[in-house]
mmCIF file of C-alpha atoms in Angstrom:
data_model
loop_
_atom_site.group_PDB
_atom_site.id
_atom_site.type_symbol
_atom_site.label_atom_id
_atom_site.label_comp_id
_atom_site.label_asym_id
_atom_site.label_seq_id
_atom_site.Cartn_x
_atom_site.Cartn_y
_atom_site.Cartn_z
ATOM 1 C CA MET A 22 -0.140 0.084 -0.010
ATOM 2 C CA ASN A 23 1.120 3.589 -1.201
ATOM 3 C CA ARG A 24 1.160 6.380 0.976
ATOM 4 C CA CYS A 25 -1.402 8.075 -1.578
ATOM 5 C CA ALA A 26 -3.606 5.500 -1.071
ATOM 6 C CA TYR A 27 -3.239 5.106 2.489
ATOM 7 C CA ILE A 28 -3.825 8.902 3.375
ATOM 8 C CA LEU A 29 -6.932 8.104 0.950
ATOM 9 C CA LEU A 30 -7.647 5.763 3.281
ATOM 10 C CA LEU A 31 -7.233 8.291 6.499
ATOM 11 C CA VAL A 32 -9.247 11.157 5.032
ATOM 12 C CA CYS A 33 -12.107 8.837 3.968
ATOM 13 C CA GLY A 34 -11.981 7.218 7.482
ATOM 14 C CA MET A 35 -12.178 11.011 8.831
ATOM 15 C CA ILE A 36 -14.490 12.255 7.019
ATOM 16 C CA SER A 37 -16.798 9.153 8.066
ATOM 17 C CA SER A 38 -16.442 9.998 11.419
ATOM 18 C CA GLN A 39 -16.890 13.562 11.283
ATOM 19 C CA ALA A 40 -20.382 12.826 9.464
ATOM 20 C CA ALA A 41 -21.438 10.302 12.191
ATOM 21 C CA ALA A 42 -20.736 12.967 14.328
ATOM 22 C CA ALA A 43 -22.707 15.454 12.711
ATOM 23 C CA SER A 44 -25.890 12.399 12.689
ATOM 24 C CA GLY A 45 -25.633 10.761 15.442
ATOM 25 C CA GLY A 46 -24.877 13.542 18.637
ATOM 26 C CA ALA A 47 -21.197 14.971 19.695
ATOM 27 C CA SER A 48 -21.903 12.812 22.911
ATOM 28 C CA ASP A 49 -21.615 9.457 21.082
ATOM 29 C CA SER A 50 -18.829 10.773 18.653
ATOM 30 C CA LEU A 51 -16.615 12.680 20.402
ATOM 31 C CA THR A 52 -15.796 10.384 23.084
ATOM 32 C CA PRO A 53 -14.369 6.502 21.759
ATOM 33 C CA THR A 54 -15.500 3.942 23.601
ATOM 34 C CA ALA A 55 -13.434 1.270 24.211
ATOM 35 C CA GLN A 56 -15.733 -1.575 22.173
ATOM 36 C CA THR A 57 -15.425 0.559 19.499
ATOM 37 C CA GLY A 58 -12.184 3.028 19.461
ATOM 38 C CA PRO A 59 -11.254 5.385 16.875
ATOM 39 C CA ARG A 60 -12.273 4.582 13.233
ATOM 40 C CA PHE A 61 -10.246 6.455 11.054
ATOM 41 C CA ALA A 62 -7.036 4.478 11.153
ATOM 42 C CA PRO A 63 -7.544 2.001 8.676
ATOM 43 C CA ASP A 64 -5.712 -1.544 9.036
ATOM 44 C CA LEU A 65 -2.309 -1.754 7.343
ATOM 45 C CA PRO A 66 -1.517 -5.466 5.660
ATOM 46 C CA PRO A 67 1.180 -7.125 7.024
ATOM 47 C CA LEU A 68 4.505 -6.874 5.609
ATOM 48 C CA PRO A 69 5.334 -9.136 2.748
ATOM 49 C CA PRO A 70 7.041 -12.484 4.258
ATOM 50 C CA GLY A 71 10.585 -14.595 3.082
ATOM 51 C CA GLN A 72 14.087 -14.498 3.755
ATOM 52 C CA ALA A 73 15.012 -11.159 3.563
ATOM 53 C CA THR A 74 18.308 -9.646 1.453
ATOM 54 C CA VAL A 75 20.105 -6.441 2.379
ATOM 55 C CA LEU A 76 20.837 -4.286 -0.759
ATOM 56 C CA GLY A 77 23.753 -1.673 -0.812
ATOM 57 C CA GLY A 78 23.727 0.826 -2.964
ATOM 58 C CA ALA A 79 23.376 5.442 -4.044
ATOM 59 C CA ILE A 80 19.958 6.238 -4.902
ATOM 60 C CA VAL A 81 19.798 7.135 -8.540
ATOM 61 C CA SER A 82 16.059 8.212 -8.187
ATOM 62 C CA ILE A 83 13.475 8.658 -6.369
ATOM 63 C CA ASP A 84 9.504 8.804 -6.977
ATOM 64 C CA HIS A 85 7.889 9.885 -3.366
ATOM 65 C CA LEU A 86 4.466 10.027 -5.406
ATOM 66 C CA ARG A 87 4.359 6.359 -6.439
ATOM 67 C CA ASP A 88 7.118 5.402 -3.748
ATOM 68 C CA ARG A 89 9.914 3.688 -5.990
ATOM 69 C CA MET A 90 13.370 4.057 -5.846
ATOM 70 C CA VAL A 91 15.663 3.265 -8.423
ATOM 71 C CA LEU A 92 18.853 1.874 -6.884
ATOM 72 C CA GLN A 93 22.954 1.816 -7.899
ATOM 73 C CA ILE A 94 23.726 -1.281 -5.982
ATOM 74 C CA PHE A 95 27.995 -1.049 -5.022
ATOM 75 C CA GLY A 96 29.384 -3.032 -7.578
ATOM 76 C CA GLY A 97 26.914 -4.108 -9.893
ATOM 77 C CA GLY A 98 23.661 -3.171 -11.924
ATOM 78 C CA ARG A 99 20.349 -0.894 -11.128
ATOM 79 C CA THR A 100 16.952 -2.010 -9.882
ATOM 80 C CA VAL A 101 13.693 -0.769 -8.506
ATOM 81 C CA VAL A 102 12.624 -0.562 -5.375
ATOM 82 C CA SER A 103 9.369 -0.108 -3.927
ATOM 83 C CA PHE A 104 8.342 1.126 -0.092
ATOM 84 C CA ASP A 105 5.461 2.405 1.359
ATOM 85 C CA VAL A 106 3.987 3.213 4.596
ATOM 86 C CA ARG A 107 5.160 0.144 6.616
ATOM 87 C CA THR A 108 8.992 0.757 5.211
ATOM 88 C CA ARG A 109 10.782 2.340 8.675
ATOM 89 C CA VAL A 110 13.950 4.526 7.601
ATOM 90 C CA TYR A 111 17.173 4.531 10.164
ATOM 91 C CA ARG A 112 20.169 6.730 9.870
ATOM 92 C CA ASP A 113 22.755 6.046 12.608
ATOM 93 C CA GLY A 114 19.867 3.613 14.254
ATOM 94 C CA LYS A 115 17.620 6.205 14.885
ATOM 95 C CA ALA A 116 14.414 6.428 13.302
ATOM 96 C CA VAL A 117 13.755 9.135 10.604
ATOM 97 C CA SER A 118 10.780 10.111 7.975
ATOM 98 C CA LEU A 119 10.308 8.341 4.388
ATOM 99 C CA ASP A 120 11.079 11.957 3.440
ATOM 100 C CA GLU A 121 14.580 12.554 4.034
ATOM 101 C CA LEU A 122 14.863 9.600 0.816
ATOM 102 C CA LYS A 123 17.168 11.659 -1.771
ATOM 103 C CA SER A 124 18.705 11.262 -4.781
ATOM 104 C CA GLY A 125 22.583 10.335 -4.044
ATOM 105 C CA ASP A 126 22.107 8.809 -0.661
ATOM 106 C CA ARG A 127 24.058 5.908 0.373
ATOM 107 C CA VAL A 128 21.199 3.209 1.394
ATOM 108 C CA TYR A 129 21.262 -0.660 2.727
ATOM 109 C CA ALA A 130 17.453 -1.762 2.160
ATOM 110 C CA ASP A 131 16.746 -4.816 3.766
ATOM 111 C CA THR A 132 14.174 -6.010 0.996
ATOM 112 C CA VAL A 133 11.978 -9.547 -0.105
ATOM 113 C CA LEU A 134 10.047 -9.951 -2.843
ATOM 114 C CA ASP A 135 6.252 -8.532 -2.971
ATOM 115 C CA GLY A 136 4.621 -10.305 -5.348
ATOM 116 C CA THR A 137 6.972 -9.326 -8.537
ATOM 117 C CA GLN A 138 8.733 -6.007 -7.381
ATOM 118 C CA ILE A 139 11.249 -5.687 -4.412
ATOM 119 C CA PHE A 140 10.174 -4.263 -1.286
ATOM 120 C CA ALA A 141 12.357 -2.875 1.487
ATOM 121 C CA ARG A 142 11.125 -3.400 4.835
ATOM 122 C CA ASN A 143 14.074 -1.346 6.328
ATOM 123 C CA ILE A 144 16.243 1.141 4.744
ATOM 124 C CA ASN A 145 19.374 2.643 6.827
ATOM 125 C CA LEU A 146 21.462 5.740 5.740
ATOM 126 C CA GLY A 147 24.668 6.361 5.307
ATOM 127 C CA SER A 148 25.242 3.092 7.613
ATOM 128 C CA SER A 149 28.328 0.589 6.959
ATOM 129 C CA SER A 150 27.575 -1.080 9.894
ATOM 130 C CA VAL A 151 25.086 -3.354 8.416
ATOM 131 C CA SER A 152 25.416 -6.723 7.891
ATOM 132 C CA GLY A 153 23.927 -8.849 4.718
ATOM 133 C CA GLN A 154 22.799 -11.779 3.519
ATOM 134 C CA THR A 155 22.084 -13.258 0.082
ATOM 135 C CA ASN A 156 21.665 -16.127 -2.264
ATOM 136 C CA GLY A 157 23.128 -15.893 -5.614
ATOM 137 C CA GLN A 158 25.174 -17.441 -8.481
ATOM 138 C CA VAL A 159 28.933 -17.453 -8.785
ATOM 139 C CA VAL A 160 28.851 -15.371 -12.408
ATOM 140 C CA SER A 161 33.234 -15.321 -11.617
ATOM 141 C CA PHE A 162 35.626 -15.822 -9.385
ATOM 142 C CA ASN A 163 39.717 -13.783 -9.728
ATOM 143 C CA PRO A 164 41.700 -15.872 -6.531
ATOM 144 C CA ALA A 165 44.470 -12.774 -7.557
ATOM 145 C CA SER A 166 42.574 -10.138 -6.442
ATOM 146 C CA LYS A 167 39.665 -12.118 -4.104
ATOM 147 C CA GLU A 168 36.876 -10.882 -6.503
ATOM 148 C CA LEU A 169 33.432 -12.903 -6.454
ATOM 149 C CA VAL A 170 31.061 -11.799 -8.821
ATOM 150 C CA LEU A 171 27.608 -13.249 -7.756
ATOM 151 C CA ARG A 172 23.698 -12.731 -9.284
ATOM 152 C CA ASP A 173 21.589 -12.355 -6.965
ATOM 153 C CA THR A 174 18.774 -14.177 -7.157
ATOM 154 C CA LEU A 175 16.180 -11.339 -6.206
ATOM 155 C CA THR A 176 17.855 -8.887 -7.806
ATOM 156 C CA LEU A 177 19.290 -10.961 -11.304
ATOM 157 C CA VAL A 178 21.989 -8.508 -11.607
ATOM 158 C CA PRO A 179 25.354 -9.198 -10.615
ATOM 159 C CA TRP A 180 27.336 -8.228 -7.119
ATOM 160 C CA ARG A 181 30.936 -7.543 -6.994
ATOM 161 C CA MET A 182 32.607 -8.499 -3.580
ATOM 162 C CA ARG A 183 36.038 -9.202 -2.465
ATOM 163 C CA LEU A 184 36.784 -12.063 -0.022
ATOM 164 C CA THR A 185 39.722 -11.646 2.531
ATOM 165 C CA ALA A 186 42.051 -13.526 4.075
ATOM 166 C CA ALA A 187 39.152 -13.904 7.134
ATOM 167 C CA THR A 188 36.944 -15.083 4.870
ATOM 168 C CA VAL A 189 34.686 -18.712 5.918
ATOM 169 C CA ILE A 190 34.053 -21.047 3.331
ATOM 170 C CA VAL A 191 32.046 -24.063 3.968
ATOM 171 C CA ARG A 192 30.077 -27.209 1.862
ATOM 172 C CA GLY A 193 27.092 -28.481 4.924
ATOM 173 C CA ASP A 194 29.574 -29.151 7.568
ATOM 174 C CA ARG A 195 32.995 -28.928 6.106
ATOM 175 C CA PRO A 196 35.185 -26.581 5.269
ATOM 176 C CA ALA A 197 35.712 -26.089 1.320
ATOM 177 C CA SER A 198 38.965 -24.394 -0.893
ATOM 178 C CA LEU A 199 38.767 -21.361 -2.748
ATOM 179 C CA ALA A 200 39.529 -23.513 -5.970
ATOM 180 C CA GLU A 201 35.659 -24.574 -5.395
ATOM 181 C CA LEU A 202 34.003 -21.039 -6.413
ATOM 182 C CA GLN A 203 33.405 -22.272 -9.624
ATOM 183 C CA PRO A 204 31.332 -20.530 -12.126
ATOM 184 C CA GLY A 205 28.149 -21.516 -11.960
ATOM 185 C CA GLY A 206 27.448 -22.595 -8.733
ATOM 186 C CA LEU A 207 25.131 -21.301 -6.246
ATOM 187 C CA VAL A 208 25.874 -19.737 -2.940
ATOM 188 C CA ALA A 209 24.612 -18.506 0.112
ATOM 189 C CA VAL A 210 26.559 -15.007 1.152
ATOM 190 C CA ALA A 211 27.488 -13.233 4.430
ATOM 191 C CA PHE A 212 29.017 -10.412 3.748
ATOM 192 C CA MET A 213 29.578 -6.708 5.659
ATOM 193 C CA PRO A 214 28.801 -3.519 3.879
ATOM 194 C CA SER A 215 32.700 -1.389 3.590
ATOM 195 C CA ASN A 216 33.525 2.451 3.296
ATOM 196 C CA ASP A 217 34.107 2.290 0.207
ATOM 197 C CA GLY A 218 30.450 1.223 -0.006
ATOM 198 C CA SER A 219 31.812 -2.356 -1.662
ATOM 199 C CA ALA A 220 30.886 -5.533 0.134
ATOM 200 C CA THR A 221 33.418 -8.014 2.231
ATOM 201 C CA VAL A 222 32.428 -11.658 2.467
ATOM 202 C CA GLN A 223 31.930 -12.797 5.334
ATOM 203 C CA ARG A 224 31.212 -16.586 5.146
ATOM 204 C CA ILE A 225 30.115 -18.636 1.722
ATOM 205 C CA SER A 226 28.201 -21.011 2.100
ATOM 206 C CA LEU A 227 28.717 -23.602 -1.293
ATOM 207 C CA LEU A 228 25.043 -25.385 -1.707
ATOM 208 C CA ALA A 229 25.619 -26.445 -5.236
ATOM 209 C CA SER A 230 28.263 -26.992 -8.013
ATOM 210 C CA PRO A 231 27.826 -28.150 -11.651
ATOM 211 C CA GLY A 232 28.218 -32.108 -11.906
ATOM 212 C CA MET A 233 26.716 -32.376 -8.565
ATOM 213 C CA THR A 234 23.925 -35.226 -8.275
ATOM 214 C CA PHE A 235 21.898 -34.326 -5.224
ATOM 215 C CA THR A 236 18.525 -36.638 -3.708
ATOM 216 C CA PHE A 237 15.174 -34.513 -3.504
ATOM 217 C CA PHE A 238 12.001 -36.022 -1.119
ATOM 218 C CA GLY A 239 8.837 -35.043 -1.616
ATOM 219 C CA ARG A 240 5.183 -34.201 -2.977
ATOM 220 C CA VAL A 241 4.968 -33.256 -6.658
ATOM 221 C CA ASP A 242 2.972 -30.364 -6.462
ATOM 222 C CA HIS A 243 3.609 -29.819 -10.601
ATOM 223 C CA LEU A 244 3.452 -32.171 -13.786
ATOM 224 C CA ASP A 245 4.374 -31.107 -17.201
ATOM 225 C CA LEU A 246 4.883 -34.211 -19.156
ATOM 226 C CA ARG A 247 5.328 -32.698 -22.259
ATOM 227 C CA ARG A 248 7.691 -29.926 -21.541
ATOM 228 C CA GLY A 249 9.969 -32.508 -18.505
ATOM 229 C CA MET A 250 8.990 -30.131 -15.961
ATOM 230 C CA LEU A 251 8.130 -31.414 -12.343
ATOM 231 C CA VAL A 252 8.026 -29.027 -9.029
ATOM 232 C CA VAL A 253 8.137 -31.014 -4.979
ATOM 233 C CA VAL A 254 7.874 -29.970 -2.555
ATOM 234 C CA ASP A 255 9.536 -31.006 0.292
ATOM 235 C CA PRO A 256 7.974 -31.656 3.779
ATOM 236 C CA ARG A 257 10.896 -30.630 5.799
ATOM 237 C CA ASP A 258 11.529 -26.804 5.011
ATOM 238 C CA GLN A 259 8.269 -26.757 2.483
ATOM 239 C CA LYS A 260 10.528 -25.035 0.388
ATOM 240 C CA SER A 261 9.446 -26.166 -3.621
ATOM 241 C CA TYR A 262 12.747 -27.505 -6.029
ATOM 242 C CA GLU A 263 12.089 -27.104 -9.894
ATOM 243 C CA GLY A 264 14.110 -29.381 -12.098
ATOM 244 C CA SER A 265 13.445 -31.127 -15.627
ATOM 245 C CA PHE A 266 13.793 -34.984 -16.901
ATOM 246 C CA ASP A 267 13.223 -35.905 -20.373
ATOM 247 C CA PRO A 268 9.531 -36.678 -21.232
ATOM 248 C CA GLN A 269 11.182 -39.135 -24.161
ATOM 249 C CA ALA A 270 12.211 -41.498 -21.206
ATOM 250 C CA ARG A 271 8.429 -42.866 -20.415
ATOM 251 C CA GLY A 272 9.661 -44.837 -18.007
ATOM 252 C CA LEU A 273 10.851 -41.948 -15.991
ATOM 253 C CA THR A 274 7.576 -40.975 -15.007
ATOM 254 C CA ARG A 275 5.716 -44.343 -14.934
ATOM 255 C CA ASP A 276 2.990 -44.104 -12.086
ATOM 256 C CA VAL A 277 4.327 -40.516 -10.819
ATOM 257 C CA HIS A 278 1.316 -38.218 -10.351
ATOM 258 C CA GLU A 279 0.906 -34.654 -8.930
ATOM 259 C CA GLY A 280 0.279 -35.709 -5.005
ATOM 260 C CA ALA A 281 2.805 -38.161 -5.355
ATOM 261 C CA ASP A 282 5.137 -39.450 -2.802
ATOM 262 C CA VAL A 283 9.024 -39.361 -4.523
ATOM 263 C CA THR A 284 12.389 -39.465 -4.572
ATOM 264 C CA ILE A 285 14.008 -38.097 -7.436
ATOM 265 C CA LEU A 286 18.460 -38.011 -7.908
ATOM 266 C CA ALA A 287 18.928 -35.290 -10.318
ATOM 267 C CA SER A 288 22.426 -33.782 -11.276
ATOM 268 C CA PHE A 289 23.092 -30.219 -11.256
ATOM 269 C CA ASP A 290 24.846 -28.617 -15.076
ATOM 270 C CA GLY A 291 24.783 -24.887 -13.225
ATOM 271 C CA LYS A 292 21.595 -24.385 -14.604
ATOM 272 C CA SER A 293 19.465 -26.829 -13.478
ATOM 273 C CA TYR A 294 18.159 -29.485 -12.106
ATOM 274 C CA THR A 295 17.562 -32.492 -14.202
ATOM 275 C CA ALA A 296 16.291 -36.035 -12.843
ATOM 276 C CA GLN A 297 18.189 -39.419 -13.590
ATOM 277 C CA SER A 298 15.162 -41.481 -11.907
ATOM 278 C CA ILE A 299 11.717 -40.404 -9.990
ATOM 279 C CA THR A 300 10.664 -43.191 -7.596
ATOM 280 C CA LEU A 301 7.841 -43.403 -6.350
ATOM 281 C CA ASN A 302 7.401 -43.840 -2.573
ATOM 282 C CA ALA A 303 5.813 -46.377 -0.543
ATOM 283 C CA PRO A 304 2.969 -44.854 1.787
ATOM 284 C CA SER A 305 3.728 -44.130 5.561
ATOM 285 C CA SER A 306 1.931 -46.851 7.423
ATOM 286 C CA GLN A 307 -1.352 -45.415 9.659
#
């Protein structure tokens, strides 16, 4: 909900309250009771759920009428970030007005996806003390300069980050090496903004590398036999995993249907997961 809509609702509510006062008598309308309370403040919708990503950059332009700004991401491209009256803005840890956001400001925005838009839940003005986390795919890594280029899954634009001697790299529960940072790999990155506007990587979790094989368990939420696509929902984390299969291999999906409980052995090629085998799981005994 943008601020224009919120103000319109607020004004309409106030007009309704004044109309009620005129028709029902001042003694009933001017003093809200414990049962009714003030009726002119509309309820705000809840903030969009989901895992947040901190986007750091400089505001290229900002439109306070349509509640959105164009952010030049540090070391990357540009993206549009929306905000509204639910967004909280802070400067040095103190809450300030949305009106203080101006073109040229350096900001770090705590963002989530709201439908197809990137929405800012919190915006920190000019702060270099906000740590962030993001998931993405490795575009390149230069061992000499320690520069990592990552395509963020939220914005789809490349980020340039810098590793240090203190950066921790893990794969699952074991330490990993710089050599395992291969293009096409999927990673989760924790970083800290630097004073020069760049990002310093604190920790990298290697999630998948090209050529690796994975086993998925779950319920088939979507199945497209013609295109060779399926989506499985893992009951442990309720996350959806999309994969492909050879639609000509009829035996691969025999007896598989939407709602079926399956085990999938799939390979990752740097772009997608391809099913090598799909096995129907026996129904659990009650």
